[in-house]
Short mmCIF file of C-alpha atoms and ligand atoms in Angstrom, two decimals:
data_model
loop_
_atom_site.label_atom_id
_atom_site.label_comp_id
_atom_site.label_asym_id
_atom_site.label_seq_id
_atom_site.Cartn_x
_atom_site.Cartn_y
_atom_site.Cartn_z
CA MET A 1 16.17 9.02 -25.00
CA LYS A 2 18.77 6.93 -23.17
CA LEU A 3 18.14 7.42 -19.47
CA SER A 4 19.98 6.04 -16.45
CA VAL A 5 18.38 5.79 -13.08
CA ILE A 6 20.68 5.34 -10.08
CA GLY A 7 19.09 3.58 -7.06
CA ALA A 8 16.33 1.00 -7.36
CA GLY A 9 14.19 1.87 -4.38
CA TYR A 10 10.54 3.01 -4.39
CA VAL A 11 11.42 6.14 -6.36
CA GLY A 12 14.12 4.77 -8.65
CA LEU A 13 12.30 1.68 -9.69
CA THR A 14 9.11 3.57 -10.38
CA THR A 15 11.04 6.23 -12.29
CA ALA A 16 12.94 3.78 -14.41
CA ALA A 17 9.85 1.63 -15.15
CA CYS A 18 7.63 4.60 -15.98
CA LEU A 19 10.25 6.31 -18.13
CA ALA A 20 10.51 3.08 -20.12
CA GLN A 21 6.72 2.82 -20.23
CA ILE A 22 6.44 6.26 -21.92
CA GLY A 23 8.94 5.23 -24.53
CA HIS A 24 12.45 5.89 -23.35
CA ASP A 25 15.27 3.34 -22.95
CA ALA A 26 16.27 2.99 -19.30
CA PHE A 27 19.13 1.48 -17.36
CA CYS A 28 18.46 1.17 -13.64
CA SER A 29 21.29 0.56 -11.21
CA GLU A 30 21.39 -0.58 -7.66
CA ASN A 31 24.42 -1.00 -5.41
CA ASP A 32 22.74 -3.53 -3.04
CA ALA A 33 23.95 -6.74 -4.75
CA GLU A 34 21.07 -8.88 -3.48
CA LYS A 35 18.47 -6.33 -4.66
CA LEU A 36 20.14 -6.01 -8.05
CA SER A 37 20.33 -9.80 -8.51
CA LYS A 38 16.62 -10.08 -7.60
CA LEU A 39 15.70 -7.47 -10.17
CA GLN A 40 17.83 -9.08 -12.84
CA ASN A 41 16.00 -12.32 -12.12
CA GLY A 42 12.63 -10.76 -12.31
CA VAL A 43 11.96 -10.76 -8.53
CA MET A 44 10.50 -7.68 -7.00
CA PRO A 45 12.44 -6.39 -3.95
CA LEU A 46 9.51 -4.27 -2.75
CA PHE A 47 5.75 -4.10 -3.02
CA GLU A 48 4.12 -1.33 -5.03
CA PRO A 49 0.83 -1.72 -6.85
CA HIS A 50 1.20 -2.04 -10.73
CA LEU A 51 4.95 -1.74 -10.62
CA GLU A 52 5.85 -5.41 -11.21
CA GLY A 53 3.52 -5.51 -14.26
CA VAL A 54 5.03 -2.38 -15.72
CA ILE A 55 8.62 -3.69 -15.15
CA LYS A 56 7.76 -7.08 -16.75
CA ALA A 57 6.25 -5.41 -19.80
CA VAL A 58 9.02 -2.90 -20.45
CA ARG A 59 11.71 -5.51 -19.92
CA ARG A 60 9.99 -7.79 -22.45
CA ALA A 61 9.97 -4.85 -24.83
CA GLY A 62 13.72 -4.42 -24.26
CA ARG A 63 13.42 -0.90 -22.84
CA LEU A 64 14.60 -1.50 -19.29
CA CYS A 65 17.51 -3.37 -17.81
CA PHE A 66 19.17 -3.58 -14.45
CA ARG A 67 22.93 -3.02 -14.41
CA SER A 68 25.79 -1.87 -12.18
CA THR A 69 26.00 1.85 -11.34
CA GLU A 70 29.23 2.10 -13.43
CA GLU A 71 27.45 0.74 -16.52
CA ALA A 72 24.46 3.01 -16.01
CA ILE A 73 26.68 6.09 -15.64
CA ALA A 74 28.60 5.31 -18.77
CA TRP A 75 25.39 4.69 -20.75
CA GLY A 76 22.72 7.31 -20.23
CA ASP A 77 22.46 10.77 -21.80
CA ALA A 78 20.63 11.83 -18.69
CA ILE A 79 21.21 10.37 -15.19
CA PHE A 80 18.48 10.44 -12.60
CA ILE A 81 19.87 10.20 -9.02
CA CYS A 82 17.30 8.36 -6.91
CA VAL A 83 19.38 7.17 -3.96
CA GLY A 84 18.27 7.49 -0.35
CA THR A 85 18.80 10.65 1.75
CA PRO A 86 18.14 9.31 5.25
CA PRO A 87 18.35 11.57 8.34
CA LEU A 88 21.57 11.98 10.31
CA ALA A 89 21.32 12.07 14.12
CA ASN A 90 21.13 15.92 14.08
CA GLY A 91 18.30 15.91 11.53
CA ASP A 92 20.38 16.87 8.58
CA ALA A 93 19.85 14.86 5.37
CA ASP A 94 22.64 12.38 4.87
CA LEU A 95 23.88 13.17 1.37
CA SER A 96 26.75 10.67 1.34
CA ALA A 97 25.00 8.42 -1.24
CA ILE A 98 24.43 11.48 -3.48
CA GLU A 99 28.05 12.48 -3.09
CA GLY A 100 29.13 8.95 -3.91
CA VAL A 101 27.15 8.96 -7.16
CA ALA A 102 28.54 12.40 -8.14
CA ARG A 103 32.03 11.12 -7.58
CA ALA A 104 31.38 8.04 -9.71
CA ILE A 105 29.85 10.17 -12.49
CA GLY A 106 32.87 12.46 -12.42
CA LYS A 107 35.23 9.53 -12.75
CA ARG A 108 33.31 7.43 -15.21
CA ALA A 109 31.30 9.67 -17.55
CA ALA A 110 32.63 11.37 -20.66
CA GLY A 111 31.06 13.80 -23.10
CA TYR A 112 27.81 15.62 -22.06
CA ARG A 113 25.49 14.37 -19.32
CA LEU A 114 22.42 15.87 -17.76
CA ILE A 115 22.50 15.04 -14.08
CA ILE A 116 19.09 15.13 -12.41
CA GLU A 117 18.59 15.09 -8.70
CA LYS A 118 15.32 13.33 -8.04
CA SER A 119 16.19 12.34 -4.48
CA THR A 120 14.85 14.75 -1.93
CA VAL A 121 17.76 17.07 -1.07
CA PRO A 122 18.29 20.25 0.88
CA VAL A 123 18.35 23.49 -0.97
CA GLN A 124 21.79 24.27 -2.57
CA THR A 125 22.58 20.61 -3.12
CA GLY A 126 22.53 21.29 -6.86
CA ALA A 127 25.29 23.85 -6.39
CA GLN A 128 27.32 21.35 -4.34
CA LEU A 129 26.84 18.72 -7.00
CA ARG A 130 28.19 21.07 -9.69
CA LYS A 131 31.19 21.80 -7.56
CA HIS A 132 31.96 18.18 -6.85
CA LEU A 133 31.39 17.07 -10.39
CA SER A 134 34.00 19.48 -11.60
CA VAL A 135 36.44 18.38 -8.84
CA HIS A 136 36.10 14.68 -9.69
CA SER A 137 35.65 14.88 -13.45
CA THR A 138 38.65 13.19 -15.13
CA ASN A 139 37.31 12.32 -18.64
CA GLY A 140 36.49 15.72 -19.97
CA LEU A 141 32.92 15.44 -18.70
CA ARG A 142 30.60 18.27 -19.67
CA TYR A 143 27.38 18.42 -17.68
CA ASP A 144 24.32 20.30 -16.48
CA VAL A 145 22.69 19.68 -13.11
CA ALA A 146 18.91 19.93 -12.66
CA SER A 147 16.63 19.41 -9.68
CA ASN A 148 13.50 17.40 -10.47
CA PRO A 149 11.86 16.60 -7.16
CA GLU A 150 9.57 13.64 -7.01
CA PHE A 151 6.06 13.92 -5.56
CA LEU A 152 4.91 10.28 -5.96
CA ARG A 153 3.34 8.56 -2.97
CA GLU A 154 4.14 5.00 -2.04
CA GLY A 155 1.09 2.83 -2.72
CA THR A 156 0.15 4.82 -5.78
CA SER A 157 3.58 5.52 -7.18
CA VAL A 158 3.01 4.36 -10.73
CA GLU A 159 -0.24 6.25 -10.98
CA ASP A 160 1.34 9.37 -9.48
CA PHE A 161 4.37 9.23 -11.78
CA LEU A 162 2.27 8.84 -14.96
CA HIS A 163 -0.55 11.17 -13.93
CA PRO A 164 1.06 13.80 -11.71
CA ASP A 165 -0.46 17.14 -10.73
CA ARG A 166 2.81 18.93 -11.51
CA ILE A 167 6.27 18.28 -12.80
CA VAL A 168 8.81 20.61 -11.26
CA ILE A 169 12.21 21.13 -12.75
CA GLY A 170 14.90 23.51 -11.48
CA THR A 171 17.86 24.38 -13.58
CA ASP A 172 19.78 27.40 -14.72
CA SER A 173 20.65 25.81 -18.07
CA PRO A 174 18.34 26.14 -21.15
CA ARG A 175 19.80 22.94 -22.50
CA ALA A 176 18.93 20.99 -19.39
CA SER A 177 15.46 22.51 -19.35
CA ASP A 178 14.82 21.54 -23.02
CA LEU A 179 16.04 17.93 -22.33
CA LEU A 180 13.72 17.60 -19.35
CA ARG A 181 10.79 18.92 -21.35
CA GLU A 182 11.58 16.25 -23.98
CA ILE A 183 11.85 13.48 -21.37
CA TYR A 184 8.54 14.41 -19.80
CA GLU A 185 6.67 15.35 -23.01
CA PRO A 186 4.61 12.10 -23.17
CA ILE A 187 3.47 12.74 -19.60
CA VAL A 188 2.77 16.48 -20.08
CA LYS A 189 0.69 15.58 -23.18
CA GLN A 190 -0.59 12.40 -21.59
CA LYS A 191 0.42 10.49 -24.69
CA PHE A 192 1.49 7.02 -23.73
CA THR A 193 -0.07 3.65 -23.23
CA CYS A 194 -1.33 3.71 -19.69
CA PRO A 195 -0.62 0.43 -17.89
CA ILE A 196 -3.31 1.20 -15.24
CA HIS A 197 -6.42 2.64 -16.81
CA SER A 198 -8.28 1.89 -19.95
CA SER A 199 -9.52 5.47 -19.81
CA CYS A 200 -7.22 7.75 -17.83
CA PRO A 201 -8.86 9.94 -15.22
CA LYS A 202 -6.56 12.94 -15.71
CA ARG A 203 -6.52 13.75 -19.40
CA GLN A 204 -5.31 17.30 -18.89
CA GLY A 205 -1.76 16.50 -18.09
CA PRO A 206 0.29 18.14 -15.34
CA ILE A 207 1.55 21.69 -15.05
CA PHE A 208 5.22 21.77 -16.06
CA LEU A 209 6.81 24.21 -13.65
CA ALA A 210 10.38 25.36 -14.46
CA THR A 211 12.29 27.29 -11.84
CA ASP A 212 15.84 27.87 -10.71
CA THR A 213 17.53 24.95 -8.90
CA ASN A 214 17.28 26.30 -5.40
CA SER A 215 13.56 27.04 -5.74
CA ALA A 216 12.83 23.53 -7.08
CA GLU A 217 14.71 22.00 -4.13
CA LEU A 218 12.78 24.11 -1.70
CA ILE A 219 9.40 23.24 -3.29
CA LYS A 220 9.83 19.63 -2.32
CA HIS A 221 10.84 20.20 1.32
CA ALA A 222 8.25 22.97 1.77
CA SER A 223 5.46 20.79 0.34
CA ASN A 224 6.18 17.86 2.60
CA SER A 225 6.61 20.09 5.68
CA PHE A 226 3.34 21.81 4.88
CA LEU A 227 1.49 18.47 4.62
CA ALA A 228 3.07 17.33 7.85
CA MET A 229 1.86 20.55 9.41
CA LYS A 230 -1.66 19.87 8.26
CA ILE A 231 -1.61 16.41 9.86
CA SER A 232 -0.23 17.69 13.17
CA PHE A 233 -2.80 20.51 13.09
CA ILE A 234 -5.75 18.15 12.75
CA ASN A 235 -4.19 15.84 15.36
CA MET A 236 -4.20 18.73 17.85
CA VAL A 237 -7.76 19.55 16.88
CA ALA A 238 -8.60 15.86 17.61
CA ASN A 239 -7.04 16.25 21.09
CA LEU A 240 -9.12 19.33 21.61
CA CYS A 241 -12.29 17.52 20.46
CA GLU A 242 -11.64 14.79 22.98
CA ALA A 243 -11.13 17.37 25.68
CA VAL A 244 -14.32 19.28 25.03
CA GLY A 245 -16.67 16.67 23.63
CA ALA A 246 -16.73 17.35 19.91
CA ASP A 247 -16.25 15.16 16.84
CA VAL A 248 -13.13 15.78 14.83
CA THR A 249 -14.59 14.07 11.78
CA LYS A 250 -17.29 16.74 11.62
CA VAL A 251 -14.80 19.52 12.38
CA ALA A 252 -12.49 18.30 9.59
CA GLN A 253 -15.40 18.02 7.18
CA GLY A 254 -16.52 21.54 7.99
CA MET A 255 -12.99 22.89 7.57
CA GLY A 256 -12.30 20.94 4.40
CA LEU A 257 -15.31 22.37 2.60
CA ASP A 258 -13.43 25.66 2.48
CA PRO A 259 -11.46 25.34 -0.81
CA ARG A 260 -8.66 27.42 0.72
CA ILE A 261 -8.19 24.59 3.23
CA GLY A 262 -9.27 21.44 1.26
CA SER A 263 -10.25 18.15 2.83
CA SER A 264 -7.16 16.03 2.18
CA PHE A 265 -4.69 15.44 5.00
CA LEU A 266 -7.31 16.30 7.63
CA ASN A 267 -7.55 12.71 8.98
CA PRO A 268 -6.38 12.49 12.62
CA GLY A 269 -4.57 9.41 13.73
CA VAL A 270 -1.43 7.94 15.24
CA GLY A 271 0.72 10.40 13.31
CA PHE A 272 2.71 10.51 10.07
CA GLY A 273 5.61 8.16 9.35
CA GLY A 274 7.40 6.73 6.34
CA PHE A 275 10.61 7.57 4.60
CA CYS A 276 9.60 11.14 3.65
CA PHE A 277 7.62 13.28 6.09
CA PRO A 278 9.61 12.71 9.29
CA LYS A 279 13.04 13.08 7.66
CA ASP A 280 12.07 15.86 5.25
CA LEU A 281 10.57 17.87 8.11
CA GLN A 282 13.75 17.43 10.16
CA ALA A 283 15.91 18.38 7.21
CA PHE A 284 13.82 21.44 6.44
CA ILE A 285 14.05 22.55 10.08
CA ARG A 286 17.86 22.17 9.90
CA ILE A 287 18.05 24.10 6.62
CA ALA A 288 16.09 26.98 8.19
CA GLU A 289 18.21 26.83 11.32
CA LYS A 290 21.46 26.95 9.37
CA SER A 291 20.17 29.77 7.21
CA GLY A 292 19.34 31.88 10.30
CA CYS A 293 15.55 31.54 9.93
CA ASP A 294 13.48 30.77 13.05
CA PHE A 295 11.05 28.11 11.76
CA SER A 296 10.06 26.92 15.23
CA LEU A 297 6.55 26.37 13.85
CA LEU A 298 7.89 23.23 12.33
CA ARG A 299 9.52 22.06 15.57
CA GLU A 300 6.05 22.09 17.06
CA VAL A 301 4.70 20.05 14.13
CA GLU A 302 7.43 17.47 14.85
CA LYS A 303 6.80 17.53 18.56
CA ILE A 304 3.03 16.96 18.10
CA ASN A 305 3.77 14.06 15.83
CA GLN A 306 6.21 12.51 18.24
CA GLY A 307 3.55 12.63 20.94
CA ARG A 308 0.98 10.74 18.94
CA ILE A 309 2.11 7.22 19.88
CA GLU A 310 2.31 8.04 23.56
CA LEU A 311 -1.25 9.41 23.45
CA PHE A 312 -2.43 6.24 21.64
CA VAL A 313 -0.69 3.96 24.10
CA GLU A 314 -2.37 6.00 26.92
CA LYS A 315 -5.68 5.06 25.39
CA VAL A 316 -4.69 1.38 25.47
CA ARG A 317 -3.57 1.70 29.09
CA ARG A 318 -6.83 3.49 30.06
CA GLU A 319 -8.92 0.79 28.46
CA LEU A 320 -6.98 -2.26 29.64
CA TRP A 321 -5.93 -0.91 33.04
CA ILE A 322 -3.02 -3.36 33.23
CA VAL A 323 -1.16 -3.87 30.00
CA ARG A 324 1.45 -6.32 31.30
CA GLY A 325 0.66 -9.84 30.23
CA LYS A 326 -2.19 -8.75 27.91
CA ARG A 327 -2.38 -10.04 24.33
CA ILE A 328 -2.67 -7.18 21.85
CA ALA A 329 -3.46 -7.51 18.18
CA VAL A 330 -1.92 -4.89 15.91
CA TRP A 331 -3.60 -4.59 12.49
CA GLY A 332 -1.38 -2.87 9.94
CA LEU A 333 2.40 -2.40 10.04
CA ALA A 334 3.20 -0.49 6.88
CA PHE A 335 3.36 3.29 7.42
CA LYS A 336 0.37 3.59 5.12
CA PRO A 337 -1.80 1.17 3.14
CA ASN A 338 -0.69 -0.40 -0.18
CA THR A 339 3.01 -0.42 0.59
CA ASP A 340 5.36 -2.77 2.45
CA ASP A 341 7.46 0.14 3.80
CA VAL A 342 7.89 0.26 7.52
CA ARG A 343 10.54 2.94 7.69
CA PHE A 344 9.59 5.30 10.52
CA ALA A 345 6.17 3.64 10.64
CA PRO A 346 4.06 4.49 13.66
CA SER A 347 3.39 0.73 14.11
CA ILE A 348 7.06 0.14 15.02
CA SER A 349 7.10 2.81 17.79
CA LEU A 350 3.72 1.55 19.00
CA MET A 351 4.77 -2.04 19.21
CA LYS A 352 8.04 -1.07 20.99
CA ALA A 353 6.00 0.79 23.59
CA LEU A 354 3.52 -2.12 24.07
CA LEU A 355 6.37 -4.61 24.41
CA ALA A 356 8.03 -2.29 27.01
CA ASP A 357 4.79 -2.29 28.89
CA GLY A 358 4.88 -6.13 28.97
CA ALA A 359 2.23 -6.90 26.38
CA ALA A 360 2.36 -9.86 24.02
CA VAL A 361 1.96 -8.38 20.58
CA ARG A 362 0.43 -10.29 17.68
CA ALA A 363 0.66 -8.34 14.43
CA TYR A 364 -0.75 -8.69 10.94
CA ASP A 365 -0.13 -6.74 7.73
CA PRO A 366 -0.92 -7.89 4.19
CA GLU A 367 2.49 -6.82 2.81
CA ALA A 368 4.86 -5.44 5.41
CA THR A 369 5.37 -8.42 7.75
CA GLU A 370 8.90 -9.39 6.61
CA LYS A 371 10.22 -5.80 6.83
CA ALA A 372 8.69 -5.39 10.33
CA ARG A 373 10.06 -8.78 11.47
CA ALA A 374 13.56 -7.60 10.55
CA ILE A 375 13.14 -4.71 12.97
CA LEU A 376 11.13 -6.26 15.74
CA PRO A 377 11.56 -10.04 15.83
CA GLU A 378 10.04 -10.30 19.30
CA VAL A 379 6.54 -9.71 17.91
CA THR A 380 4.41 -12.68 16.81
CA TYR A 381 3.55 -12.14 13.16
CA CYS A 382 0.27 -13.67 12.00
CA SER A 383 -0.99 -14.68 8.52
CA ASP A 384 -4.34 -12.98 8.84
CA PRO A 385 -6.15 -10.48 11.02
CA TYR A 386 -8.26 -13.22 12.72
CA GLN A 387 -5.16 -15.10 13.77
CA ALA A 388 -3.76 -11.88 15.22
CA ALA A 389 -6.99 -11.30 17.18
CA GLU A 390 -7.00 -14.85 18.68
CA GLY A 391 -7.28 -14.47 22.45
CA ALA A 392 -6.60 -10.73 22.16
CA ASP A 393 -7.53 -8.23 24.95
CA ALA A 394 -7.55 -5.46 22.42
CA ILE A 395 -7.38 -5.03 18.64
CA LEU A 396 -5.47 -1.92 17.59
CA LEU A 397 -5.98 -0.66 14.08
CA VAL A 398 -2.82 1.16 12.97
CA THR A 399 -2.82 1.13 9.13
CA GLU A 400 -5.99 1.51 7.21
CA TRP A 401 -5.71 -1.32 4.72
CA ASP A 402 -8.92 -1.86 2.83
CA GLU A 403 -9.05 -5.42 4.06
CA PHE A 404 -9.86 -4.24 7.59
CA ARG A 405 -13.09 -2.62 6.35
CA HIS A 406 -14.50 -6.02 5.44
CA MET A 407 -14.08 -8.08 8.56
CA ASP A 408 -16.32 -10.84 9.87
CA TRP A 409 -17.07 -9.31 13.28
CA LYS A 410 -19.02 -12.34 14.47
CA ARG A 411 -15.94 -14.51 13.91
CA LEU A 412 -13.74 -11.95 15.62
CA ARG A 413 -16.13 -11.66 18.59
CA SER A 414 -15.63 -15.34 19.34
CA ALA A 415 -11.90 -15.15 18.73
CA VAL A 416 -10.97 -12.37 21.14
CA GLU A 417 -10.59 -12.50 24.93
CA GLN A 418 -12.00 -8.92 25.30
CA PRO A 419 -14.16 -7.28 22.65
CA LEU A 420 -12.20 -4.02 22.36
CA VAL A 421 -11.17 -2.13 19.24
CA ILE A 422 -8.89 0.92 19.46
CA ASP A 423 -8.88 2.54 16.04
CA GLY A 424 -5.86 4.70 15.30
CA ARG A 425 -7.17 5.78 11.95
CA ASN A 426 -10.88 6.35 12.56
CA VAL A 427 -11.74 3.81 9.91
CA PHE A 428 -14.85 2.39 11.51
CA ASN A 429 -18.18 3.81 12.35
CA PRO A 430 -18.54 3.80 16.18
CA GLU A 431 -22.14 2.59 16.08
CA ASP A 432 -21.34 -0.25 13.66
CA ILE A 433 -18.60 -1.60 15.84
CA SER A 434 -20.54 -1.20 19.12
CA GLY A 435 -23.43 -2.92 17.34
CA LYS A 436 -21.16 -5.97 16.81
CA GLY A 437 -20.62 -6.18 20.61
CA PHE A 438 -17.25 -4.46 20.74
CA ARG A 439 -16.16 -1.52 22.90
CA TYR A 440 -14.85 0.98 20.43
CA VAL A 441 -12.37 3.83 20.94
CA SER A 442 -11.07 6.06 18.21
CA ILE A 443 -9.36 9.38 17.76
CA GLY A 444 -11.00 12.76 18.53
CA ARG A 445 -14.57 11.41 18.26
CA LEU A 446 -17.29 11.29 20.81
CA ASP A 447 -16.84 7.58 21.24
CA ALA A 448 -13.36 8.24 22.57
CA LEU A 449 -14.69 9.88 25.73
CA PRO A 450 -15.04 7.66 28.74
CA ARG A 451 -18.76 7.49 29.54
CA GLN A 452 -18.86 9.31 32.86
CA LEU A 453 -16.79 12.21 31.49
CA SER A 454 -18.92 12.40 28.41
CA GLU A 455 -21.97 13.00 30.68
CA GLU A 456 -20.08 15.57 32.80
CA LYS A 457 -19.19 17.48 29.65
CA VAL A 458 -22.74 17.73 28.47
CA GLU A 459 -23.62 19.46 31.75
CA SER A 460 -20.54 21.66 31.79
CA SER A 461 -20.37 24.46 29.25
CA SER A 462 -16.87 25.60 30.20
CA PHE A 463 -14.18 24.29 27.92
CA ARG A 464 -10.76 23.62 29.35
CA ALA A 465 -9.03 24.78 26.27
CA GLY A 466 -5.30 23.92 26.09
CA ASN A 467 -5.62 20.65 27.88
CA ASN A 468 -4.98 17.59 25.89
CA ALA A 469 -7.13 14.47 26.04
CA GLN A 470 -4.88 12.76 28.56
CA GLU A 471 -4.98 15.65 31.06
CA VAL A 472 -8.76 15.94 30.94
CA THR A 473 -9.72 12.29 30.89
CA ALA A 474 -7.00 10.88 33.19
N1 NAD B 1 9.68 6.83 -1.02
C1 NAD B 1 8.90 7.84 -1.37
O1 NAD B 1 7.66 7.83 -1.28
C2 NAD B 1 9.56 9.06 -1.91
C3 NAD B 1 8.77 10.02 -2.61
C4 NAD B 1 9.43 11.16 -3.10
C5 NAD B 1 10.79 11.32 -2.92
N2 NAD B 1 11.48 10.41 -2.25
C6 NAD B 1 12.94 10.61 -2.09
O2 NAD B 1 13.57 9.81 -3.07
C7 NAD B 1 14.82 9.31 -2.54
C8 NAD B 1 14.77 7.80 -2.59
O3 NAD B 1 13.76 7.33 -1.79
P1 NAD B 1 13.35 5.82 -1.81
O4 NAD B 1 12.18 5.64 -0.92
O5 NAD B 1 13.30 5.27 -3.23
O6 NAD B 1 14.63 5.19 -1.11
P2 NAD B 1 15.08 3.63 -1.05
O7 NAD B 1 15.97 3.50 0.14
O8 NAD B 1 13.91 2.74 -1.23
O9 NAD B 1 15.94 3.50 -2.39
C9 NAD B 1 17.27 4.06 -2.58
C10 NAD B 1 18.06 2.99 -3.19
O10 NAD B 1 19.31 3.54 -3.69
C11 NAD B 1 20.25 2.56 -3.59
N3 NAD B 1 21.65 3.14 -3.68
C12 NAD B 1 22.27 3.90 -2.78
N4 NAD B 1 23.48 4.35 -3.29
C13 NAD B 1 23.54 3.78 -4.57
C14 NAD B 1 24.50 3.87 -5.62
N5 NAD B 1 25.63 4.52 -5.44
N6 NAD B 1 24.25 3.20 -6.81
C15 NAD B 1 23.11 2.54 -6.90
N7 NAD B 1 22.13 2.42 -5.96
C16 NAD B 1 22.37 3.09 -4.81
C17 NAD B 1 19.98 1.89 -2.20
O11 NAD B 1 20.56 0.62 -2.11
C18 NAD B 1 18.46 1.85 -2.32
O12 NAD B 1 18.01 0.63 -2.87
C19 NAD B 1 14.93 9.87 -1.12
O13 NAD B 1 15.65 11.08 -1.18
C20 NAD B 1 13.52 10.18 -0.77
O14 NAD B 1 13.37 11.16 0.19
C21 NAD B 1 10.92 9.32 -1.76
#
């Protein structure tokens, strides 16, 4: 089928490349001229495992090209809208890019088009799209609108697109539903040449869930808000563990063994970031508010997450006593491993706080350096983790890139000023790191307790429930 994809970001590029990979012809458009020119010249504007290889292959096969939005709109039988929906100051999703695309489609397209919202949008956006398409349509455009929320994760986007758990479509039109089934048939049947695996792990294929438009839109926001809630929940459990002398890793393991809970998203840390969870949570809260539903549960989820960096910086202050003038190595800048995306990344808020405290920050990330530099030029960016640790009073692990699991600790021991690791993702085994001669502090584990308090707690059986780690250990 002839498919157009508007917006060549993490979602649009993956969508266009993977749709071409499964046999369709795809036009992908981008309104950032520099990005578009890079793509046309075979240069990747972002880092995403496997994506560059897929794009090269499908372009060679003549099934993907990068064009202007006007050309893409005029060409495709179906148009996937994959533009950004960033947060406004009040938490609402900014839908101006979506509205701009709808206007362009109304003006440019003729005949029948299936218009698919893949960007994450508030419930009832489909209804707004229908209304605006009819207002702007000047060439006798006939159309259906469908919601097709995207669940891919940065870092594994190609794999997630080709081997998803579920494909959700929301439309009130049987024609749109049939077209979407046709588009996704190779994925549902897992019948395509997989660019990643020689033998694919998920042979079953995903559940294809067809709903009305509003429900599909809500599925996406509700899913991300639920996952955010799981993270904030375990982060509060980690605080409690620090306060009472328990190990959150064991608590999470014990919880996760219950299949109703599951073990994923039970890793405590410096909080969630990225272009999805923070803004989707905010947008969902606003949708509830505007619909007269009191979803203050989610406000707490957000508040807990916003407090994570301050709690982490407090650990740094507690360990270093005076932060001003100290050299601090930050390992990991991307909001998660295997991406170069630093949008709403915890590393950025953390480095801002450390700089405000007067520290000299030396940061390293395998992929995200340039994007972080554009936001915080006052940080010294290093070409490897050892260089970042040179003369450091503390090494802070912020993003759990695999590379950090294979460090030469002897080399690090002689590079640092103070042998101190503060692990914001509980990547290391406390005994391992102490065995290498480093003081080790992590999140919600027994090692995180200052020694004298740890002893006090063994003697005391009374828990001060409700206190957070700072209040108890200050
Ligand atoms: N990033 C993720 O992991 C992820 C996962 C699922 C869903 N989503 C959702 O998908 C949407 C896109 O996310 P993203 O991370 O790809 O964003 P992004 O910012 O990386 O990409 C959006 C792209 O659209 C381009 N654009 C804007 N208006 C355009 C127009 N009129 N014509 C052509 N291009 C235009 C922008 O220049 C940008 O390159 C968002 O709604 C997001 O919430 C993102």
